[in-house]
Amino acid sequence: MSELLKMGRAVLDAQPFSVYMHAELAALEPGRAELMLDLGTNFLQQNGFAHGGVIGYLADNSLTFAGGSVLGPNVLTESYSLTYLSPGVGDRLVARAEVVHHSRRRAVCRCDVFSVEEGDESLCATALGSIIAVDS
Amino acid sequence: MSELLKMGRAVLDAQPFSVYMHAELAALEPGRAELMLDLGTNFLQQNGFAHGGVIGYLADNSLTFAGGSVLGPNVLTESYSLTYLSPGVGDRLVARAEVVHHSRRRAVCRCDVFSVEEGDESLCATALGSIIAVDS
Amino acid sequence: MSELLKMGRAVLDAQPFSVYMHAELAALEPGRAELMLDLGTNFLQQNGFAHGGVIGYLADNSLTFAGGSVLGPNVLTESYSLTYLSPGVGDRLVARAEVVHHSRRRAVCRCDVFSVEEGDESLCATALGSIIAVDS
Amino acid sequence: MSELLKMGRAVLDAQPFSVYMHAELAALEPGRAELMLDLGTNFLQQNGFAHGGVIGYLADNSLTFAGGSVLGPNVLTESYSLTYLSPGVGDRLVARAEVVHHSRRRAVCRCDVFSVEEGDESLCATALGSIIAVDS
């Protein structure tokens, strides 16, 4: 496991809400992050689909990790725009974020969130966000 | 309690994720919704502030309820943009959403999320989103 | 005329594109800006409504002026989200922007764009954006 | 020239504002559009860079054309989020938009805007937007 991924997982484990969401950092490389979680019963809305708040959590946090992969560990999401594309159904959700452009203090990242059902992925949301470095 | 608020609370209670988030619909009137939750330990990030995912959940869901208050119960959030303004600290978070404009099938809503500490409110995020009616 | 409005008008006049758009800064106060233009034939799309690009220009620039009213003259729009609400028809467009929250270096502003027909205003778009101070 | 591109250019030519902006539809294929313009003096801001309103026009309109390439000619941009990345300098601006996901009535598209200086491209903005089909 790379040092970057190890550090990323330590940050995720230090976020009580990410522990509460059972999120897992599957990959972290310079400019790229992949965050996932199992779509347990707690994460659904009234029609049995993934709740938007779960998708939003994954999108936001994967954007932050992608930004942090180029800006360093002290970052936060400043803003993001998210569009839902199709209902999130299946066993798990995977968010894949990448840096589009960055300066020393700010990274603009995009992210796609997929639902996975028996190995088949389906795009359920896409997002665009700005991550900024903060003084430690 | 109004019929609208009663119906809104029934919808919220039917969302397993909202139950998992211990969210409470404090108000629901035509064109306006207020959603809140206690800022328990599970909802924090690594620095002790409210996790962005919690703020995003509240923003998204309060926008949906505001939209649903004018479009009817079968609605979903199509997209939203969220900007974080200051760290969420204190005892609870309150999201207040209102309809800016709506047609028969779509409501554009804005929302402010406040953190509350010993009764003092502090604006911690603002959002703009589109809610659409779906066929039941 | 206030010093702030005088300075704002000088900035607008120094933007060749704003001159090309015949834009007029109607008001500029701390935390608030109003930008307008006459809806001439050049500003329409194929169905005779205001072109989205004209509405977007007004929204973006009014957000920048609102941000500049609290951050100082050296600012730029970092990002914005814009939602169209109804066709822009009539004699002119007016964008009214206000600061929602600001720190020393960044202002988050919202803005509504109205079309005006024989004195009657109609909301045609709404936007949310982030303005940042840049070193002069 | 493909029928689709021919039709797209006819739509662009029918938009008085696009004529005023001297915009040119360089490419239009199912799911993809490329819109450009020469960065003449009229299109600058006070520091000699491309005015944000010009970049926003290109982003918005290229998103609409990309959406129209899969939804048909009667479309409009419902909303978009735009982030500026670096100053637009050089001879021209090029916006490249693509469809991320679409249903029968709605296409979600992203777009990158580049400034071109002596043949070298530089990314100056990125956007994400929703395009909807309207009844003709």
Coordinates of C-alpha atoms in Angstrom, one line a residue:
Chain A
M1 CA 0.0 0.0 0.0
S2 CA 1.4 3.4 -0.9
E3 CA 2.2 6.0 1.8
L4 CA -0.4 8.3 0.3
L5 CA -3.2 5.7 0.6
K6 CA -2.1 4.8 4.1
M7 CA -2.2 8.5 5.1
G8 CA -5.6 8.9 3.4
R9 CA -7.0 5.9 5.2
A10 CA -5.8 7.3 8.5
V11 CA -7.6 10.6 7.8
L12 CA -10.8 8.8 6.9
D13 CA -10.6 6.7 10.0
A14 CA -10.2 9.9 12.0
Q15 CA -13.5 11.2 10.7
P16 CA -16.3 9.9 13.0
F17 CA -18.9 10.5 10.3
S18 CA -17.0 8.5 7.8
V19 CA -16.7 5.6 10.3
Y20 CA -20.5 6.0 10.9
M21 CA -21.0 5.7 7.1
H22 CA -18.6 2.7 6.9
A23 CA -16.8 4.4 4.1
E24 CA -13.7 2.8 2.6
L25 CA -10.9 4.6 0.7
A26 CA -10.3 2.1 -2.1
A27 CA -7.6 4.2 -3.9
L28 CA -5.7 7.4 -3.5
E29 CA -3.0 8.5 -6.0
P30 CA -1.8 12.0 -6.9
G31 CA -4.9 13.5 -8.6
R32 CA -7.3 10.7 -8.0
A33 CA -9.4 9.1 -5.2
E34 CA -11.9 6.3 -5.0
L35 CA -14.2 6.1 -2.0
M36 CA -16.9 3.4 -1.5
L37 CA -19.4 2.0 0.9
D38 CA -21.8 -0.9 1.1
L39 CA -25.4 0.1 0.4
G40 CA -26.9 -1.2 3.7
T41 CA -30.5 -0.7 4.7
N42 CA -29.6 2.4 6.7
F43 CA -28.6 4.2 3.6
L44 CA -31.8 4.1 1.6
Q45 CA -34.7 6.5 1.1
Q46 CA -38.4 5.7 1.1
N47 CA -38.4 4.0 -2.3
G48 CA -35.5 1.6 -1.6
F49 CA -32.9 3.6 -3.5
A50 CA -29.7 5.1 -2.1
H51 CA -30.6 8.3 -0.2
G52 CA -29.2 11.4 -1.9
G53 CA -27.5 12.3 1.3
V54 CA -25.4 9.1 1.0
I55 CA -24.4 9.9 -2.6
G56 CA -23.7 13.5 -1.6
Y57 CA -21.4 12.4 1.3
L58 CA -19.5 10.1 -1.1
A59 CA -19.2 12.8 -3.8
D60 CA -18.1 15.5 -1.4
N61 CA -15.6 13.4 0.5
S62 CA -14.1 11.8 -2.6
L63 CA -13.6 15.4 -4.0
T64 CA -11.8 16.3 -0.8
F65 CA -9.5 13.3 -1.0
A66 CA -8.7 13.9 -4.6
G67 CA -7.9 17.6 -3.8
G68 CA -5.8 16.5 -0.8
S69 CA -3.8 14.2 -2.9
V70 CA -2.2 17.2 -4.6
L71 CA -2.6 19.9 -2.0
G72 CA -1.6 18.0 1.1
P73 CA -3.6 16.7 4.1
N74 CA -5.0 20.0 5.4
V75 CA -7.8 20.6 3.0
L76 CA -11.5 21.2 3.0
T77 CA -14.2 21.3 0.4
E78 CA -15.2 24.9 -0.3
S79 CA -18.1 24.2 -2.6
Y80 CA -19.5 21.6 -5.0
S81 CA -22.3 21.1 -7.4
L82 CA -24.0 17.7 -7.7
T83 CA -26.4 16.4 -10.2
Y84 CA -28.3 13.1 -9.7
L85 CA -28.5 11.0 -12.8
S86 CA -30.3 7.8 -12.0
P87 CA -31.5 5.9 -8.8
G88 CA -28.7 4.3 -6.8
V89 CA -29.5 0.6 -6.6
G90 CA -27.5 -2.4 -5.8
D91 CA -24.9 -3.6 -3.3
R92 CA -22.5 -0.6 -3.1
L93 CA -21.7 2.9 -4.2
V94 CA -18.3 3.9 -5.6
A95 CA -17.2 7.6 -6.1
R96 CA -14.3 8.2 -8.4
A97 CA -12.8 11.8 -8.2
E98 CA -10.1 13.4 -10.1
V99 CA -8.3 16.7 -10.2
V100 CA -9.2 18.8 -13.2
H101 CA -6.8 21.7 -12.4
H102 CA -5.0 22.9 -9.4
S103 CA -2.8 25.7 -8.1
R104 CA -0.8 25.6 -4.9
R105 CA -3.9 26.4 -2.7
R106 CA -6.9 25.2 -4.6
A107 CA -7.9 22.1 -6.6
V108 CA -10.9 21.9 -8.8
C109 CA -12.1 18.3 -9.0
R110 CA -14.8 16.3 -10.7
C111 CA -16.3 13.1 -9.5
D112 CA -18.7 10.4 -10.8
V113 CA -20.7 8.2 -8.4
F114 CA -21.6 4.7 -9.5
S115 CA -23.9 2.2 -8.0
V116 CA -22.7 -1.4 -8.3
E117 CA -25.1 -4.3 -8.7
E118 CA -23.6 -7.8 -9.0
G119 CA -20.4 -6.2 -10.5
D120 CA -22.3 -4.0 -13.0
E121 CA -21.7 -0.3 -12.5
S122 CA -24.3 2.3 -13.3
L123 CA -23.6 6.1 -13.1
C124 CA -25.9 7.7 -10.6
A125 CA -24.5 11.1 -10.0
T126 CA -21.8 13.5 -11.1
A127 CA -20.2 16.5 -9.3
L128 CA -17.8 19.3 -9.6
G129 CA -16.1 20.9 -6.6
S130 CA -13.4 23.2 -5.3
I131 CA -11.0 22.1 -2.6
I132 CA -8.8 24.5 -0.7
A133 CA -5.7 24.1 1.4
V134 CA -6.0 25.4 4.9
D135 CA -3.2 26.3 7.3
S136 CA -2.6 23.4 9.6
Chain B
M1 CA -49.8 20.3 13.7
S2 CA -50.7 21.0 10.1
E3 CA -51.6 18.2 7.7
L4 CA -48.6 19.2 5.6
L5 CA -46.1 18.9 8.4
K6 CA -47.7 15.6 9.5
M7 CA -47.3 14.3 6.0
G8 CA -43.7 15.6 5.8
R9 CA -42.8 13.9 9.0
A10 CA -44.2 10.6 7.8
V11 CA -42.1 10.9 4.6
L12 CA -39.0 11.6 6.7
D13 CA -39.7 8.7 9.0
A14 CA -40.0 6.5 5.9
Q15 CA -36.4 7.3 4.9
P16 CA -34.1 4.9 6.7
F17 CA -31.1 7.3 6.2
S18 CA -33.0 10.2 7.8
V19 CA -33.8 8.0 10.7
Y20 CA -30.1 7.0 10.8
M21 CA -29.2 10.7 10.8
H22 CA -31.8 11.4 13.6
A23 CA -33.2 14.2 11.5
E24 CA -36.3 16.1 12.6
L25 CA -38.6 18.1 10.4
A26 CA -39.2 21.1 12.5
A27 CA -41.4 23.0 10.1
L28 CA -43.1 22.5 6.7
E29 CA -45.3 25.2 5.1
P30 CA -46.1 25.9 1.5
G31 CA -42.7 27.1 0.2
R32 CA -40.7 26.6 3.3
A33 CA -39.1 23.7 5.3
E34 CA -36.9 23.5 8.3
L35 CA -34.9 20.4 9.0
M36 CA -32.6 19.9 12.0
L37 CA -30.4 17.3 13.9
D38 CA -28.4 17.1 17.0
L39 CA -24.7 17.4 16.4
G40 CA -23.7 14.1 18.0
T41 CA -20.2 12.7 18.0
N42 CA -20.9 10.5 15.0
F43 CA -21.5 13.6 12.8
L44 CA -18.1 15.2 13.2
Q45 CA -14.9 15.2 11.1
Q46 CA -11.3 14.9 12.3
N47 CA -11.1 18.4 13.7
G48 CA -14.3 18.2 15.8
F49 CA -16.5 20.2 13.4
A50 CA -19.7 19.0 11.7
H51 CA -18.7 16.8 8.8
G52 CA -19.5 18.3 5.4
G53 CA -21.6 15.2 4.6
V54 CA -23.9 16.0 7.5
I55 CA -24.4 19.5 6.3
G56 CA -24.9 18.3 2.7
Y57 CA -27.5 15.8 3.9
L58 CA -29.4 18.5 5.7
A59 CA -29.2 21.0 2.8
D60 CA -30.2 18.5 0.2
N61 CA -33.1 17.1 2.2
S62 CA -34.4 20.4 3.3
L63 CA -34.4 21.6 -0.3
T64 CA -36.4 18.5 -1.3
F65 CA -39.0 19.1 1.4
A66 CA -39.3 22.8 0.5
G67 CA -39.9 21.7 -3.1
G68 CA -42.3 19.0 -2.1
S69 CA -44.3 21.5 -0.1
V70 CA -45.4 23.1 -3.4
L71 CA -45.0 20.2 -5.9
G72 CA -46.5 17.4 -3.8
P73 CA -45.0 14.4 -2.1
N74 CA -43.5 12.7 -5.1
V75 CA -40.4 14.8 -5.7
L76 CA -36.7 14.3 -5.8
T77 CA -33.7 16.6 -5.8
E78 CA -32.3 16.9 -9.3
S79 CA -29.2 18.9 -8.5
Y80 CA -27.8 21.4 -6.0
S81 CA -24.8 23.6 -5.4
L82 CA -23.5 24.0 -1.9
T83 CA -21.0 26.4 -0.5
Y84 CA -19.5 26.0 3.0
L85 CA -19.1 29.2 4.8
S86 CA -17.8 28.5 8.3
P87 CA -17.1 25.4 10.5
G88 CA -20.2 23.8 12.0
V89 CA -19.8 23.9 15.7
G90 CA -22.2 23.5 18.6
D91 CA -25.2 21.5 19.7
R92 CA -27.2 21.2 16.5
L93 CA -27.6 22.1 12.9
V94 CA -30.7 23.7 11.3
A95 CA -31.4 23.9 7.6
R96 CA -33.9 26.4 6.4
A97 CA -35.1 26.1 2.8
E98 CA -37.5 28.2 0.8
V99 CA -38.9 28.1 -2.7
V100 CA -37.5 30.8 -5.0
H101 CA -39.6 30.0 -8.0
H102 CA -41.6 27.0 -9.2
S103 CA -43.6 25.7 -12.1
R104 CA -45.9 22.7 -12.0
R105 CA -43.1 20.2 -12.3
R106 CA -40.0 21.9 -10.9
A107 CA -39.1 24.1 -7.9
V108 CA -35.9 26.0 -7.5
C109 CA -35.1 26.4 -3.8
R110 CA -32.4 27.9 -1.7
C111 CA -31.3 27.0 1.8
D112 CA -29.1 28.2 4.6
V113 CA -27.6 25.8 7.1
F114 CA -26.9 27.2 10.6
S115 CA -25.0 25.7 13.5
V116 CA -26.5 26.4 16.9
E117 CA -24.4 26.8 20.0
E118 CA -26.2 27.6 23.2
G119 CA -29.0 29.2 21.2
D120 CA -26.7 31.4 19.0
E121 CA -27.0 30.6 15.4
S122 CA -24.1 30.8 12.9
L123 CA -24.5 30.5 9.2
C124 CA -22.3 27.6 8.1
A125 CA -23.4 26.8 4.5
T126 CA -25.7 27.9 1.8
A127 CA -27.2 26.0 -1.2
L128 CA -29.3 26.4 -4.3
G129 CA -31.1 23.4 -5.8
S130 CA -33.7 22.2 -8.3
I131 CA -36.4 19.8 -7.2
I132 CA -38.6 18.0 -9.7
A133 CA -41.9 16.2 -9.4
V134 CA -41.9 12.6 -10.4
D135 CA -44.8 10.4 -11.4
S136 CA -45.9 8.4 -8.5
Chain C
M1 CA -23.4 59.6 -6.0
S2 CA -21.5 57.6 -3.4
E3 CA -17.7 57.1 -3.7
L4 CA -18.3 53.4 -3.9
L5 CA -20.7 53.6 -6.8
K6 CA -18.4 56.1 -8.6
M7 CA -15.6 53.6 -8.2
G8 CA -17.7 50.7 -9.3
R9 CA -18.8 52.6 -12.5
A10 CA -15.2 53.3 -13.3
V11 CA -14.4 49.6 -13.0
L12 CA -17.3 48.7 -15.2
D13 CA -16.3 51.3 -17.8
A14 CA -12.8 49.8 -17.8
Q15 CA -14.2 46.4 -18.9
P16 CA -14.4 46.5 -22.7
F17 CA -16.9 43.6 -22.6
S18 CA -19.2 45.4 -20.2
V19 CA -19.1 48.4 -22.6
Y20 CA -19.9 46.1 -25.5
M21 CA -22.8 44.8 -23.4
H22 CA -24.0 48.4 -22.6
A23 CA -24.2 47.4 -19.0
E24 CA -25.0 50.0 -16.3
L25 CA -24.2 49.8 -12.6
A26 CA -27.4 51.1 -11.1
A27 CA -26.5 50.7 -7.5
L28 CA -23.5 49.7 -5.4
E29 CA -23.5 49.7 -1.6
P30 CA -21.6 47.6 0.9
G31 CA -23.0 44.1 0.4
R32 CA -25.2 44.9 -2.6
A33 CA -25.0 45.6 -6.3
E34 CA -27.5 46.2 -9.1
L35 CA -26.5 45.8 -12.7
M36 CA -28.8 46.3 -15.7
L37 CA -28.9 46.5 -19.5
D38 CA -31.4 47.2 -22.2
L39 CA -32.6 44.1 -23.9
G40 CA -31.7 45.1 -27.5
T41 CA -32.0 42.9 -30.5
N42 CA -28.4 41.8 -30.3
F43 CA -29.1 40.1 -26.9
L44 CA -31.7 37.6 -28.0
Q45 CA -31.7 34.0 -28.9
Q46 CA -33.5 32.3 -31.7
N47 CA -37.0 32.5 -30.1
G48 CA -36.8 36.2 -29.2
F49 CA -36.0 35.7 -25.5
A50 CA -32.9 37.1 -23.8
H51 CA -30.0 34.8 -24.6
G52 CA -28.7 32.8 -21.6
G53 CA -25.3 34.2 -22.2
V54 CA -26.6 37.7 -21.5
I55 CA -28.3 36.6 -18.3
G56 CA -25.2 34.8 -17.3
Y57 CA -23.0 37.9 -17.9
L58 CA -25.3 40.0 -15.7
A59 CA -25.4 37.4 -13.0
D60 CA -21.7 36.8 -12.9
N61 CA -20.8 40.5 -13.0
S62 CA -23.3 41.6 -10.4
L63 CA -22.0 38.8 -8.1
T64 CA -18.5 40.2 -8.6
F65 CA -19.5 43.8 -7.9
A66 CA -21.4 42.7 -4.7
G67 CA -18.3 40.8 -3.6
G68 CA -16.1 43.7 -4.5
S69 CA -18.3 46.0 -2.4
V70 CA -17.0 44.3 0.8
L71 CA -13.6 42.9 -0.4
G72 CA -12.3 45.8 -2.3
P73 CA -11.8 46.5 -6.0
N74 CA -9.3 43.7 -6.8
V75 CA -11.7 40.7 -6.9
L76 CA -12.8 38.1 -9.3
T77 CA -15.5 35.5 -9.5
E78 CA -14.2 32.1 -8.7
S79 CA -17.3 30.1 -9.4
Y80 CA -21.0 30.4 -9.7
S81 CA -24.1 28.2 -10.2
L82 CA -26.9 29.6 -12.2
T83 CA -30.5 28.4 -12.7
Y84 CA -32.8 29.7 -15.4
L85 CA -36.3 30.1 -14.2
S86 CA -38.4 31.7 -17.0
P87 CA -37.8 33.3 -20.4
G88 CA -36.3 36.8 -20.3
V89 CA -38.7 39.0 -22.1
G90 CA -39.2 42.8 -22.2
D91 CA -37.3 45.9 -22.3
R92 CA -34.4 45.3 -19.9
L93 CA -32.7 42.9 -17.5
V94 CA -31.8 43.8 -13.9
A95 CA -29.5 41.7 -11.8
R96 CA -29.6 42.3 -8.0
A97 CA -26.8 40.6 -6.0
E98 CA -26.1 40.6 -2.3
V99 CA -23.4 39.2 0.0
V100 CA -24.6 36.2 2.0
H101 CA -21.4 35.8 4.0
H102 CA -17.8 37.0 3.7
S103 CA -14.4 36.6 5.2
R104 CA -11.5 38.9 4.5
R105 CA -10.6 37.2 1.2
R106 CA -13.8 35.6 0.0
A107 CA -17.5 36.6 -0.4
V108 CA -20.3 34.2 -1.1
C109 CA -23.1 36.1 -2.9
R110 CA -26.5 35.4 -4.4
C111 CA -28.2 37.1 -7.2
D112 CA -31.6 37.3 -8.9
V113 CA -32.0 38.4 -12.4
F114 CA -35.3 40.0 -13.5
S115 CA -36.6 40.9 -16.8
V116 CA -38.6 44.1 -16.9
E117 CA -41.5 44.7 -19.2
E118 CA -43.3 48.0 -19.0
G119 CA -42.2 48.4 -15.4
D120 CA -43.3 44.9 -14.3
E121 CA -40.5 42.7 -13.1
S122 CA -40.3 38.9 -13.6
L123 CA -37.7 36.7 -12.0
C124 CA -35.8 34.9 -14.8
A125 CA -32.7 33.4 -13.2
T126 CA -31.0 33.0 -9.8
A127 CA -27.4 32.4 -9.0
L128 CA -25.0 31.6 -6.2
G129 CA -21.3 32.4 -6.4
S130 CA -18.0 32.8 -4.7
I131 CA -15.9 36.0 -5.2
I132 CA -12.3 36.1 -4.1
A133 CA -9.9 39.0 -3.4
V134 CA -6.7 38.9 -5.5
D135 CA -3.5 40.7 -4.8
S136 CA -3.4 43.9 -6.7
Chain D
M1 CA -20.1 18.6 -43.3
S2 CA -22.5 16.4 -41.3
E3 CA -26.3 17.2 -41.3
L4 CA -26.0 17.6 -37.5
L5 CA -23.3 20.2 -37.8
K6 CA -25.1 22.0 -40.6
M7 CA -28.3 22.1 -38.4
G8 CA -26.3 23.3 -35.4
R9 CA -24.7 26.1 -37.3
A10 CA -28.1 27.2 -38.6
V11 CA -29.3 27.3 -34.9
L12 CA -26.3 29.3 -33.9
D13 CA -26.7 31.8 -36.8
A14 CA -30.4 32.2 -35.7
Q15 CA -29.2 33.5 -32.3
P16 CA -28.6 37.2 -32.6
F17 CA -26.4 37.2 -29.4
S18 CA -24.2 34.4 -30.8
V19 CA -23.7 36.5 -34.0
Y20 CA -22.9 39.5 -31.8
M21 CA -20.3 37.3 -30.1
H22 CA -18.9 36.1 -33.4
A23 CA -19.2 32.5 -32.1
E24 CA -18.4 29.6 -34.4
L25 CA -19.6 26.0 -34.0
A26 CA -16.5 24.1 -34.9
A27 CA -17.8 20.6 -34.3
L28 CA -21.1 18.9 -33.4
E29 CA -21.5 15.1 -33.1
P30 CA -23.8 13.0 -31.1
G31 CA -22.8 13.7 -27.5
R32 CA -20.2 16.4 -28.3
A33 CA -19.9 20.0 -29.3
E34 CA -17.1 22.5 -29.8
L35 CA -17.8 26.2 -29.8
M36 CA -15.1 28.9 -30.3
L37 CA -14.6 32.6 -30.8
D38 CA -11.7 35.0 -31.5
L39 CA -10.7 36.9 -28.4
G40 CA -11.1 40.4 -29.8
T41 CA -10.6 43.5 -27.8
N42 CA -14.4 43.8 -27.0
F43 CA -14.2 40.5 -25.1
L44 CA -11.7 41.5 -22.4
Q45 CA -12.0 42.8 -18.8
Q46 CA -10.0 45.6 -17.2
N47 CA -6.8 43.6 -16.9
G48 CA -6.7 42.4 -20.5
F49 CA -7.9 38.9 -19.9
A50 CA -11.0 37.3 -21.4
H51 CA -14.1 38.6 -19.5
G52 CA -15.8 36.0 -17.4
G53 CA -19.0 36.7 -19.3
V54 CA -17.4 35.6 -22.5
I55 CA -16.2 32.4 -21.0
G56 CA -19.6 31.9 -19.4
Y57 CA -21.4 32.4 -22.7
L58 CA -19.2 29.8 -24.4
A59 CA -19.6 27.3 -21.6
D60 CA -23.4 27.7 -21.5
N61 CA -23.9 27.6 -25.2
S62 CA -21.6 24.6 -25.8
L63 CA -23.4 22.7 -23.1
T64 CA -26.7 23.5 -24.8
F65 CA -25.4 22.3 -28.2
A66 CA -23.9 19.1 -26.7
G67 CA -27.3 18.4 -25.0
G68 CA -29.1 19.2 -28.2
S69 CA -27.0 16.7 -30.1
V70 CA -28.7 13.9 -28.3
L71 CA -32.1 15.5 -27.3
G72 CA -32.9 17.3 -30.6
P73 CA -32.9 20.9 -31.5
N74 CA -35.6 22.2 -29.1
V75 CA -33.5 22.4 -25.9
L76 CA -32.5 24.9 -23.4
T77 CA -30.0 25.1 -20.6
E78 CA -31.7 24.7 -17.2
S79 CA -28.8 25.3 -15.0
Y80 CA -25.0 25.1 -14.9
S81 CA -22.1 25.5 -12.5
L82 CA -19.0 27.2 -13.7
T83 CA -15.5 27.4 -12.1
Y84 CA -12.8 29.7 -13.4
L85 CA -9.4 28.1 -13.4
S86 CA -6.9 30.5 -14.9
P87 CA -7.0 33.8 -16.8
G88 CA -8.1 33.6 -20.4
V89 CA -5.3 35.0 -22.6
G90 CA -4.4 34.6 -26.2
D91 CA -6.0 34.6 -29.6
R92 CA -9.2 32.6 -29.1
L93 CA -11.3 30.6 -26.7
V94 CA -12.6 27.1 -27.4
A95 CA -15.3 25.3 -25.3
R96 CA -15.5 21.6 -25.6
A97 CA -18.7 20.0 -24.2
E98 CA -19.7 16.4 -23.9
V99 CA -22.8 14.5 -22.6
V100 CA -22.1 12.7 -19.3
H101 CA -25.6 11.0 -19.1
H102 CA -28.9 11.6 -20.7
S103 CA -32.5 10.4 -20.6
R104 CA -35.1 11.2 -23.2
R105 CA -35.8 14.7 -21.8
R106 CA -32.6 15.8 -20.0
A107 CA -28.9 15.7 -20.7
V108 CA -26.2 16.3 -18.1
C109 CA -23.1 17.7 -19.8
R110 CA -19.7 18.9 -18.8
C111 CA -17.5 21.3 -20.6
D112 CA -14.0 22.6 -20.5
V113 CA -13.1 26.1 -21.9
F114 CA -9.5 26.6 -23.2
S115 CA -7.7 29.8 -24.2
V116 CA -5.5 29.3 -27.2
E117 CA -2.3 31.3 -27.7
E118 CA -0.2 30.6 -30.8
G119 CA -1.6 27.1 -30.9
D120 CA -1.0 26.3 -27.2
E121 CA -4.2 25.5 -25.2
S122 CA -4.6 26.4 -21.6
L123 CA -7.6 25.3 -19.5
C124 CA -9.3 28.4 -18.2
A125 CA -12.7 27.1 -16.9
T126 CA -14.8 24.0 -16.4
A127 CA -18.5 23.6 -16.1
L128 CA -21.3 21.1 -15.4
G129 CA -24.8 21.7 -16.6
S130 CA -28.3 20.3 -17.2
I131 CA -30.0 20.7 -20.6
I132 CA -33.7 19.9 -21.1
A133 CA -35.8 19.2 -24.1
V134 CA -38.7 21.6 -24.5
D135 CA -41.8 21.1 -26.6
S136 CA -41.4 22.7 -30.0

